[in-house]
PDB file of C-alpha atoms and ligand atoms in Angstrom:
ATOM      1  CA  MET A   1      80.548  58.352  84.838  1.00  0.00           C
ATOM      2  CA  SER A   2      83.461  56.396  86.280  1.00  0.00           C
ATOM      3  CA  GLN A   3      83.755  56.391  90.052  1.00  0.00           C
ATOM      4  CA  GLN A   4      86.995  57.840  91.426  1.00  0.00           C
ATOM      5  CA  ILE A   5      88.595  56.004  94.334  1.00  0.00           C
ATOM      6  CA  LYS A   6      90.609  58.252  96.645  1.00  0.00           C
ATOM      7  CA  LEU A   7      93.942  56.609  97.461  1.00  0.00           C
ATOM      8  CA  THR A   8      94.389  57.708 101.053  1.00  0.00           C
ATOM      9  CA  SER A   9      97.895  56.205 101.257  1.00  0.00           C
ATOM     10  CA  LEU A  10      99.273  58.818  98.837  1.00  0.00           C
ATOM     11  CA  SER A  11     100.870  62.099  99.975  1.00  0.00           C
ATOM     12  CA  THR A  12     103.027  64.794  98.377  1.00  0.00           C
ATOM     13  CA  THR A  13     104.626  65.611 101.753  1.00  0.00           C
ATOM     14  CA  VAL A  14     108.306  64.670 102.044  1.00  0.00           C
ATOM     15  CA  VAL A  15     110.428  64.756 105.222  1.00  0.00           C
ATOM     16  CA  ARG A  16     114.174  64.089 104.854  1.00  0.00           C
ATOM     17  CA  PRO A  17     117.114  64.647 107.252  1.00  0.00           C
ATOM     18  CA  ASN A  18     118.127  67.999 105.674  1.00  0.00           C
ATOM     19  CA  HIS A  19     114.852  69.282 104.174  1.00  0.00           C
ATOM     20  CA  ALA A  20     111.088  68.871 104.181  1.00  0.00           C
ATOM     21  CA  LEU A  21     108.260  69.782 101.835  1.00  0.00           C
ATOM     22  CA  ILE A  22     104.983  70.048 103.730  1.00  0.00           C
ATOM     23  CA  THR A  23     102.076  70.234 101.310  1.00  0.00           C
ATOM     24  CA  GLY A  24      99.271  70.374 103.871  1.00  0.00           C
ATOM     25  CA  ASP A  25      97.727  67.010 103.070  1.00  0.00           C
ATOM     26  CA  GLY A  26      98.739  65.505 106.417  1.00  0.00           C
ATOM     27  CA  PHE A  27      98.083  68.180 109.008  1.00  0.00           C
ATOM     28  CA  VAL A  28      97.029  67.022 112.460  1.00  0.00           C
ATOM     29  CA  ASN A  29      96.170  69.695 115.015  1.00  0.00           C
ATOM     30  CA  SER A  30      98.248  70.567 118.072  1.00  0.00           C
ATOM     31  CA  SER A  31      97.167  72.212 121.323  1.00  0.00           C
ATOM     32  CA  ILE A  32      99.314  75.116 122.469  1.00  0.00           C
ATOM     33  CA  PRO A  33      98.980  76.351 126.073  1.00  0.00           C
ATOM     34  CA  GLY A  34      97.382  79.819 126.027  1.00  0.00           C
ATOM     35  CA  TRP A  35      96.083  79.457 122.473  1.00  0.00           C
ATOM     36  CA  THR A  36      92.382  78.643 122.528  1.00  0.00           C
ATOM     37  CA  ASP A  37      89.631  77.971 119.978  1.00  0.00           C
ATOM     38  CA  CYS A  38      92.055  77.884 117.062  1.00  0.00           C
ATOM     39  CA  THR A  39      93.565  75.302 114.703  1.00  0.00           C
ATOM     40  CA  VAL A  40      97.347  75.024 114.979  1.00  0.00           C
ATOM     41  CA  ASN A  41      99.683  72.957 112.812  1.00  0.00           C
ATOM     42  CA  ILE A  42     103.356  72.780 113.770  1.00  0.00           C
ATOM     43  CA  VAL A  43     104.766  72.663 110.268  1.00  0.00           C
ATOM     44  CA  ILE A  44     108.495  72.818 111.160  1.00  0.00           C
ATOM     45  CA  ASN A  45     110.034  72.142 114.562  1.00  0.00           C
ATOM     46  CA  LYS A  46     113.021  70.887 116.536  1.00  0.00           C
ATOM     47  CA  ALA A  47     111.641  67.349 116.345  1.00  0.00           C
ATOM     48  CA  MET A  48     112.332  67.496 112.595  1.00  0.00           C
ATOM     49  CA  GLY A  49     115.914  68.715 113.132  1.00  0.00           C
ATOM     50  CA  ALA A  50     115.228  72.447 112.777  1.00  0.00           C
ATOM     51  CA  ASN A  51     116.558  75.181 115.087  1.00  0.00           C
ATOM     52  CA  PHE A  52     113.314  77.184 114.865  1.00  0.00           C
ATOM     53  CA  ALA A  53     109.602  76.492 114.510  1.00  0.00           C
ATOM     54  CA  GLN A  54     107.055  77.438 111.876  1.00  0.00           C
ATOM     55  CA  PHE A  55     103.331  77.283 112.669  1.00  0.00           C
ATOM     56  CA  ARG A  56     100.155  77.648 110.624  1.00  0.00           C
ATOM     57  CA  THR A  57      97.240  78.898 112.721  1.00  0.00           C
ATOM     58  CA  LEU A  58      93.617  79.337 111.685  1.00  0.00           C
ATOM     59  CA  LEU A  59      91.463  81.770 113.676  1.00  0.00           C
ATOM     60  CA  THR A  60      87.776  82.367 114.211  1.00  0.00           C
ATOM     61  CA  PRO A  61      86.173  85.280 116.117  1.00  0.00           C
ATOM     62  CA  ALA A  62      86.323  83.042 119.254  1.00  0.00           C
ATOM     63  CA  SER A  63      90.104  82.451 119.064  1.00  0.00           C
ATOM     64  CA  THR A  64      92.588  83.944 121.540  1.00  0.00           C
ATOM     65  CA  LEU A  65      96.344  83.397 121.386  1.00  0.00           C
ATOM     66  CA  THR A  66      98.045  84.702 124.462  1.00  0.00           C
ATOM     67  CA  GLY A  67     101.522  84.330 125.936  1.00  0.00           C
ATOM     68  CA  LYS A  68     104.864  85.904 126.757  1.00  0.00           C
ATOM     69  CA  ALA A  69     107.953  85.730 124.560  1.00  0.00           C
ATOM     70  CA  GLU A  70     110.271  84.492 127.337  1.00  0.00           C
ATOM     71  CA  GLN A  71     113.328  83.197 125.484  1.00  0.00           C
ATOM     72  CA  THR A  72     111.740  82.676 122.099  1.00  0.00           C
ATOM     73  CA  GLN A  73     110.883  85.621 119.856  1.00  0.00           C
ATOM     74  CA  LEU A  74     107.864  85.383 117.572  1.00  0.00           C
ATOM     75  CA  PHE A  75     107.111  86.716 114.101  1.00  0.00           C
ATOM     76  CA  PHE A  76     103.501  86.623 112.824  1.00  0.00           C
ATOM     77  CA  TYR A  77     102.399  87.236 109.217  1.00  0.00           C
ATOM     78  CA  VAL A  78      98.739  87.499 108.184  1.00  0.00           C
ATOM     79  CA  VAL A  79      98.326  85.154 105.196  1.00  0.00           C
ATOM     80  CA  GLU A  80      94.532  85.671 105.003  1.00  0.00           C
ATOM     81  CA  GLY A  81      91.912  87.656 106.931  1.00  0.00           C
ATOM     82  CA  THR A  82      92.233  90.209 109.721  1.00  0.00           C
ATOM     83  CA  CYS A  83      92.904  90.086 113.470  1.00  0.00           C
ATOM     84  CA  THR A  84      94.059  92.291 116.343  1.00  0.00           C
ATOM     85  CA  PHE A  85      97.494  92.069 117.985  1.00  0.00           C
ATOM     86  CA  GLU A  86      97.946  93.440 121.509  1.00  0.00           C
ATOM     87  CA  ILE A  87     101.663  93.629 122.289  1.00  0.00           C
ATOM     88  CA  ASN A  88     102.273  94.960 125.801  1.00  0.00           C
ATOM     89  CA  ASP A  89      99.946  98.002 125.781  1.00  0.00           C
ATOM     90  CA  GLN A  90     100.103  98.568 122.027  1.00  0.00           C
ATOM     91  CA  SER A  91      97.151  97.427 119.858  1.00  0.00           C
ATOM     92  CA  VAL A  92      97.219  97.007 116.093  1.00  0.00           C
ATOM     93  CA  ARG A  93      94.676  95.476 113.723  1.00  0.00           C
ATOM     94  CA  LEU A  94      96.368  93.778 110.765  1.00  0.00           C
ATOM     95  CA  SER A  95      95.007  92.311 107.535  1.00  0.00           C
ATOM     96  CA  LYS A  96      96.521  90.201 104.772  1.00  0.00           C
ATOM     97  CA  GLY A  97     100.187  91.166 104.290  1.00  0.00           C
ATOM     98  CA  GLY A  98     100.509  92.591 107.817  1.00  0.00           C
ATOM     99  CA  TYR A  99     103.120  91.369 110.271  1.00  0.00           C
ATOM    100  CA  ALA A 100     104.131  91.687 113.913  1.00  0.00           C
ATOM    101  CA  TYR A 101     107.535  90.874 115.414  1.00  0.00           C
ATOM    102  CA  ILE A 102     107.437  90.188 119.161  1.00  0.00           C
ATOM    103  CA  PRO A 103     110.888  90.270 120.795  1.00  0.00           C
ATOM    104  CA  ILE A 104     111.716  88.465 124.033  1.00  0.00           C
ATOM    105  CA  GLY A 105     110.327  90.047 127.184  1.00  0.00           C
ATOM    106  CA  HIS A 106     106.995  91.065 125.635  1.00  0.00           C
ATOM    107  CA  THR A 107     103.482  89.751 126.248  1.00  0.00           C
ATOM    108  CA  TYR A 108     100.968  89.323 123.467  1.00  0.00           C
ATOM    109  CA  THR A 109      97.311  88.584 122.821  1.00  0.00           C
ATOM    110  CA  ILE A 110      95.980  87.926 119.329  1.00  0.00           C
ATOM    111  CA  HIS A 111      92.207  87.943 119.005  1.00  0.00           C
ATOM    112  CA  LYS A 112      89.165  89.374 117.184  1.00  0.00           C
ATOM    113  CA  GLY A 113      90.049  87.306 114.119  1.00  0.00           C
ATOM    114  CA  GLU A 114      87.666  87.248 111.193  1.00  0.00           C
ATOM    115  CA  ASP A 115      86.498  83.811 110.103  1.00  0.00           C
ATOM    116  CA  GLY A 116      89.079  82.381 107.698  1.00  0.00           C
ATOM    117  CA  THR A 117      92.048  84.251 109.177  1.00  0.00           C
ATOM    118  CA  GLU A 118      95.308  82.348 108.629  1.00  0.00           C
ATOM    119  CA  LEU A 119      98.536  83.239 110.421  1.00  0.00           C
ATOM    120  CA  LEU A 120     102.049  82.093 109.623  1.00  0.00           C
ATOM    121  CA  SER A 121     104.479  82.322 112.524  1.00  0.00           C
ATOM    122  CA  PHE A 122     108.199  81.788 113.006  1.00  0.00           C
ATOM    123  CA  HIS A 123     109.551  81.099 116.498  1.00  0.00           C
ATOM    124  CA  LYS A 124     113.261  81.342 117.272  1.00  0.00           C
ATOM    125  CA  ARG A 125     115.151  81.244 120.545  1.00  0.00           C
ATOM    126  CA  TYR A 126     116.859  84.651 120.742  1.00  0.00           C
ATOM    127  CA  LYS A 127     120.666  84.729 120.783  1.00  0.00           C
ATOM    128  CA  SER A 128     121.818  87.912 122.485  1.00  0.00           C
ATOM    129  CA  LEU A 129     124.861  89.832 121.261  1.00  0.00           C
ATOM    130  CA  GLN A 130     127.217  91.620 123.638  1.00  0.00           C
ATOM    131  CA  GLY A 131     126.897  95.391 123.283  1.00  0.00           C
ATOM    132  CA  PHE A 132     123.480  95.259 121.619  1.00  0.00           C
ATOM    133  CA  ASP A 133     120.010  95.614 123.140  1.00  0.00           C
ATOM    134  CA  VAL A 134     117.150  93.225 122.466  1.00  0.00           C
ATOM    135  CA  PRO A 135     115.248  94.471 119.380  1.00  0.00           C
ATOM    136  CA  GLU A 136     112.069  96.545 119.654  1.00  0.00           C
ATOM    137  CA  VAL A 137     108.570  95.449 118.584  1.00  0.00           C
ATOM    138  CA  VAL A 138     108.068  95.837 114.828  1.00  0.00           C
ATOM    139  CA  THR A 139     104.693  95.895 113.042  1.00  0.00           C
ATOM    140  CA  GLY A 140     103.807  96.842 109.481  1.00  0.00           C
ATOM    141  CA  TYR A 141     102.811  95.620 106.054  1.00  0.00           C
ATOM    142  CA  ASP A 142     104.875  93.794 103.450  1.00  0.00           C
ATOM    143  CA  LYS A 143     103.958  96.451 100.842  1.00  0.00           C
ATOM    144  CA  ASP A 144     105.567  99.164 103.030  1.00  0.00           C
ATOM    145  CA  HIS A 145     108.917  97.780 101.897  1.00  0.00           C
ATOM    146  CA  GLU A 146     110.133  98.473  98.368  1.00  0.00           C
ATOM    147  CA  GLN A 147     111.144  95.482  96.302  1.00  0.00           C
ATOM    148  CA  SER A 148     114.885  95.454  95.667  1.00  0.00           C
ATOM    149  CA  ILE A 149     116.599  93.625  92.843  1.00  0.00           C
ATOM    150  CA  TYR A 150     118.355  90.459  93.975  1.00  0.00           C
ATOM    151  CA  GLU A 151     121.659  89.279  92.461  1.00  0.00           C
ATOM    152  CA  ASN A 152     121.412  91.865  89.644  1.00  0.00           C
ATOM    153  CA  ASP A 153     118.435  90.051  88.083  1.00  0.00           C
ATOM    154  CA  PRO A 154     115.339  92.274  87.574  1.00  0.00           C
ATOM    155  CA  GLY A 155     113.246  89.077  87.575  1.00  0.00           C
ATOM    156  CA  LEU A 156     114.186  88.462  91.239  1.00  0.00           C
ATOM    157  CA  LEU A 157     112.606  90.897  93.723  1.00  0.00           C
ATOM    158  CA  MET A 158     113.106  90.947  97.484  1.00  0.00           C
ATOM    159  CA  ARG A 159     111.295  92.685 100.341  1.00  0.00           C
ATOM    160  CA  TYR A 160     113.073  92.745 103.731  1.00  0.00           C
ATOM    161  CA  LEU A 161     110.444  92.917 106.498  1.00  0.00           C
ATOM    162  CA  LEU A 162     112.837  93.279 109.474  1.00  0.00           C
ATOM    163  CA  PRO A 163     115.737  95.753 109.768  1.00  0.00           C
ATOM    164  CA  ASP A 164     118.291  92.962 110.344  1.00  0.00           C
ATOM    165  CA  GLN A 165     120.548  94.281 107.586  1.00  0.00           C
ATOM    166  CA  ASP A 166     121.213  97.530 109.489  1.00  0.00           C
ATOM    167  CA  ASN A 167     120.772  96.287 113.054  1.00  0.00           C
ATOM    168  CA  MET A 168     122.828  93.443 114.504  1.00  0.00           C
ATOM    169  CA  SER A 169     120.370  93.165 117.418  1.00  0.00           C
ATOM    170  CA  PHE A 170     118.205  91.034 115.132  1.00  0.00           C
ATOM    171  CA  ASP A 171     119.294  87.405 114.863  1.00  0.00           C
ATOM    172  CA  MET A 172     116.573  86.495 112.355  1.00  0.00           C
ATOM    173  CA  ALA A 173     115.416  87.806 108.999  1.00  0.00           C
ATOM    174  CA  VAL A 174     112.033  87.449 107.299  1.00  0.00           C
ATOM    175  CA  ASN A 175     111.974  88.281 103.599  1.00  0.00           C
ATOM    176  CA  ILE A 176     109.436  88.028 100.796  1.00  0.00           C
ATOM    177  CA  PHE A 177     110.989  86.797  97.574  1.00  0.00           C
ATOM    178  CA  THR A 178     109.181  87.188  94.235  1.00  0.00           C
ATOM    179  CA  TYR A 179     110.291  85.472  91.025  1.00  0.00           C
ATOM    180  CA  MET A 180     108.837  86.794  87.787  1.00  0.00           C
ATOM    181  CA  PRO A 181     107.648  84.002  85.435  1.00  0.00           C
ATOM    182  CA  GLY A 182     110.699  82.076  84.234  1.00  0.00           C
ATOM    183  CA  ALA A 183     113.099  83.651  86.757  1.00  0.00           C
ATOM    184  CA  ASN A 184     115.370  81.400  88.810  1.00  0.00           C
ATOM    185  CA  LEU A 185     118.093  81.555  91.455  1.00  0.00           C
ATOM    186  CA  PRO A 186     121.385  82.249  89.655  1.00  0.00           C
ATOM    187  CA  PHE A 187     123.201  79.380  91.400  1.00  0.00           C
ATOM    188  CA  VAL A 188     122.567  76.493  93.787  1.00  0.00           C
ATOM    189  CA  GLU A 189     122.915  78.111  97.222  1.00  0.00           C
ATOM    190  CA  THR A 190     124.679  76.109  99.934  1.00  0.00           C
ATOM    191  CA  HIS A 191     124.939  78.060 103.199  1.00  0.00           C
ATOM    192  CA  ILE A 192     125.038  77.806 106.964  1.00  0.00           C
ATOM    193  CA  MET A 193     121.766  79.715 107.406  1.00  0.00           C
ATOM    194  CA  GLU A 194     118.568  77.741 107.828  1.00  0.00           C
ATOM    195  CA  HIS A 195     115.255  78.493 106.095  1.00  0.00           C
ATOM    196  CA  GLY A 196     111.564  77.963 106.686  1.00  0.00           C
ATOM    197  CA  LEU A 197     109.274  79.176 103.938  1.00  0.00           C
ATOM    198  CA  LEU A 198     105.683  79.387 102.812  1.00  0.00           C
ATOM    199  CA  TYR A 199     104.534  79.851  99.229  1.00  0.00           C
ATOM    200  CA  LEU A 200     102.144  82.790  98.941  1.00  0.00           C
ATOM    201  CA  GLU A 201     101.626  82.874  95.162  1.00  0.00           C
ATOM    202  CA  GLY A 202     102.469  80.980  92.006  1.00  0.00           C
ATOM    203  CA  GLN A 203     104.382  77.792  91.381  1.00  0.00           C
ATOM    204  CA  GLY A 204     107.693  76.359  90.251  1.00  0.00           C
ATOM    205  CA  ILE A 205     110.352  73.730  90.840  1.00  0.00           C
ATOM    206  CA  TYR A 206     112.424  73.688  94.037  1.00  0.00           C
ATOM    207  CA  ARG A 207     115.708  71.828  94.159  1.00  0.00           C
ATOM    208  CA  LEU A 208     116.446  70.643  97.705  1.00  0.00           C
ATOM    209  CA  ASP A 209     119.647  68.623  98.122  1.00  0.00           C
ATOM    210  CA  ASP A 210     119.573  66.435  94.989  1.00  0.00           C
ATOM    211  CA  ASN A 211     115.765  66.216  94.770  1.00  0.00           C
ATOM    212  CA  TRP A 212     113.494  68.311  92.532  1.00  0.00           C
ATOM    213  CA  TYR A 213     109.981  69.111  93.704  1.00  0.00           C
ATOM    214  CA  PRO A 214     107.012  70.850  92.070  1.00  0.00           C
ATOM    215  CA  VAL A 215     105.813  73.484  94.575  1.00  0.00           C
ATOM    216  CA  ARG A 216     102.904  75.910  94.660  1.00  0.00           C
ATOM    217  CA  LYS A 217     100.899  78.333  96.805  1.00  0.00           C
ATOM    218  CA  GLY A 218     100.252  76.891 100.279  1.00  0.00           C
ATOM    219  CA  ASP A 219     103.315  74.610 100.373  1.00  0.00           C
ATOM    220  CA  ALA A 220     105.886  74.986 103.159  1.00  0.00           C
ATOM    221  CA  ILE A 221     109.579  74.030 103.050  1.00  0.00           C
ATOM    222  CA  TRP A 222     112.298  73.501 105.643  1.00  0.00           C
ATOM    223  CA  MET A 223     115.948  73.700 104.581  1.00  0.00           C
ATOM    224  CA  ALA A 224     118.611  72.673 107.100  1.00  0.00           C
ATOM    225  CA  PRO A 225     121.983  74.443 107.143  1.00  0.00           C
ATOM    226  CA  TYR A 226     123.979  73.519 104.032  1.00  0.00           C
ATOM    227  CA  CYS A 227     121.000  72.009 102.213  1.00  0.00           C
ATOM    228  CA  PRO A 228     121.751  72.796  98.540  1.00  0.00           C
ATOM    229  CA  GLN A 229     118.838  74.892  97.234  1.00  0.00           C
ATOM    230  CA  TRP A 230     117.622  76.362  93.959  1.00  0.00           C
ATOM    231  CA  PHE A 231     114.240  77.557  92.663  1.00  0.00           C
ATOM    232  CA  GLY A 232     112.852  78.325  89.225  1.00  0.00           C
ATOM    233  CA  ALA A 233     109.384  79.865  88.664  1.00  0.00           C
ATOM    234  CA  LEU A 234     106.991  78.190  86.221  1.00  0.00           C
ATOM    235  CA  GLY A 235     103.668  79.291  84.740  1.00  0.00           C
ATOM    236  CA  THR A 236     102.367  82.718  83.824  1.00  0.00           C
ATOM    237  CA  GLU A 237     102.150  84.437  87.211  1.00  0.00           C
ATOM    238  CA  PRO A 238     104.953  85.470  89.590  1.00  0.00           C
ATOM    239  CA  ALA A 239     105.927  82.980  92.297  1.00  0.00           C
ATOM    240  CA  THR A 240     106.280  84.472  95.782  1.00  0.00           C
ATOM    241  CA  TYR A 241     107.403  82.968  99.056  1.00  0.00           C
ATOM    242  CA  ILE A 242     107.961  84.389 102.519  1.00  0.00           C
ATOM    243  CA  TYR A 243     110.954  82.921 104.333  1.00  0.00           C
ATOM    244  CA  TYR A 244     112.868  82.864 107.598  1.00  0.00           C
ATOM    245  CA  LYS A 245     116.660  82.955 107.888  1.00  0.00           C
ATOM    246  CA  ASP A 246     118.981  83.063 110.927  1.00  0.00           C
ATOM    247  CA  VAL A 247     121.451  85.933 110.623  1.00  0.00           C
ATOM    248  CA  ASN A 248     124.000  88.202 112.362  1.00  0.00           C
ATOM    249  CA  ARG A 249     125.637  85.800 114.822  1.00  0.00           C
ATOM    250  CA  HIS A 250     129.110  84.320 114.969  1.00  0.00           C
ATOM    251  CA  PRO A 251     128.916  80.710 113.731  1.00  0.00           C
ATOM    252  CA  ILE A 252     131.180  79.364 116.490  1.00  0.00           C
ATOM    253  CA  THR A 253     129.204  80.586 119.544  1.00  0.00           C
ATOM    254  CA  PRO A 254     126.930  77.908 121.080  1.00  0.00           C
TER     255      PRO A 254
HETATM  256  O1  LIG B   1     118.382  84.553 101.372  1.00  0.00           O
HETATM  257  C1  LIG B   1     118.550  83.451 100.885  1.00  0.00           C
HETATM  258  O2  LIG B   1     119.409  82.665 101.307  1.00  0.00           O
HETATM  259  C2  LIG B   1     117.622  83.028  99.748  1.00  0.00           C
HETATM  260  N1  LIG B   1     118.134  83.512  98.510  1.00  0.00           N
HETATM  261  N2  LIG B   1     117.464  81.585  99.715  1.00  0.00           N
HETATM  262  C3  LIG B   1     116.426  80.981  99.105  1.00  0.00           C
HETATM  263  O3  LIG B   1     115.553  81.671  98.547  1.00  0.00           O
HETATM  264  N3  LIG B   1     116.367  79.648  99.128  1.00  0.00           N
HETATM  265 MN1  LIG B   2     119.069  80.538 100.852  1.00  0.00          MN
END
């Protein structure tokens, strides 16, 4: 048997000025005040050029994440496992596919995680809108939302987890986008909105700016405003990603 040498200088992670592909081969842990006995990776952040943050957090039964959403709202999605969210005096236990949106002004504690629990979170500084109240807490499951057909293609299916389409109070959207095998975006999108995403299932090819990347379950992507973007699903199973988008605010306001 030939001996394999691991080339530790190789990585599939790419960080560019207007996009990043984070494949998880280079994670180094961060400490977050108030978050104890957990593993946190800051996958996307201001330091990269983004206007929001995306974290990956692994929990054990000993973990406690506690804090107050002062100016930054939080959105948590349970990628694996089960844990309990206490938001103000409301308590909800959520498993895979569950999510909790914590608007500014609310305190939270996340604990009682099963071993192997993985959380995805998006963090965005809230931009208020004159005449509109700060949004309410939202919790639920991805499957509670029907899949709607995107761009008239039955191979492209979208779930909208937040009510941002009907409620201008929300300045962020989180959607789950499923591509049936062989489906692809109908054009190369180039738009002011920013994205952070995590692949939940399947694989395919992502075009970011003028680069083409193979992507699969577990990979994360950052797309800056105006980063040209396109995706096509490969293989025999659907490809699904959950993604963040900033919405509902005038582009000229600071
Ligand atoms: O909502 C979107 O902009 C979405 N279609 N973009 C993307 O999937 N890259
Ligand atoms: Mn887009």
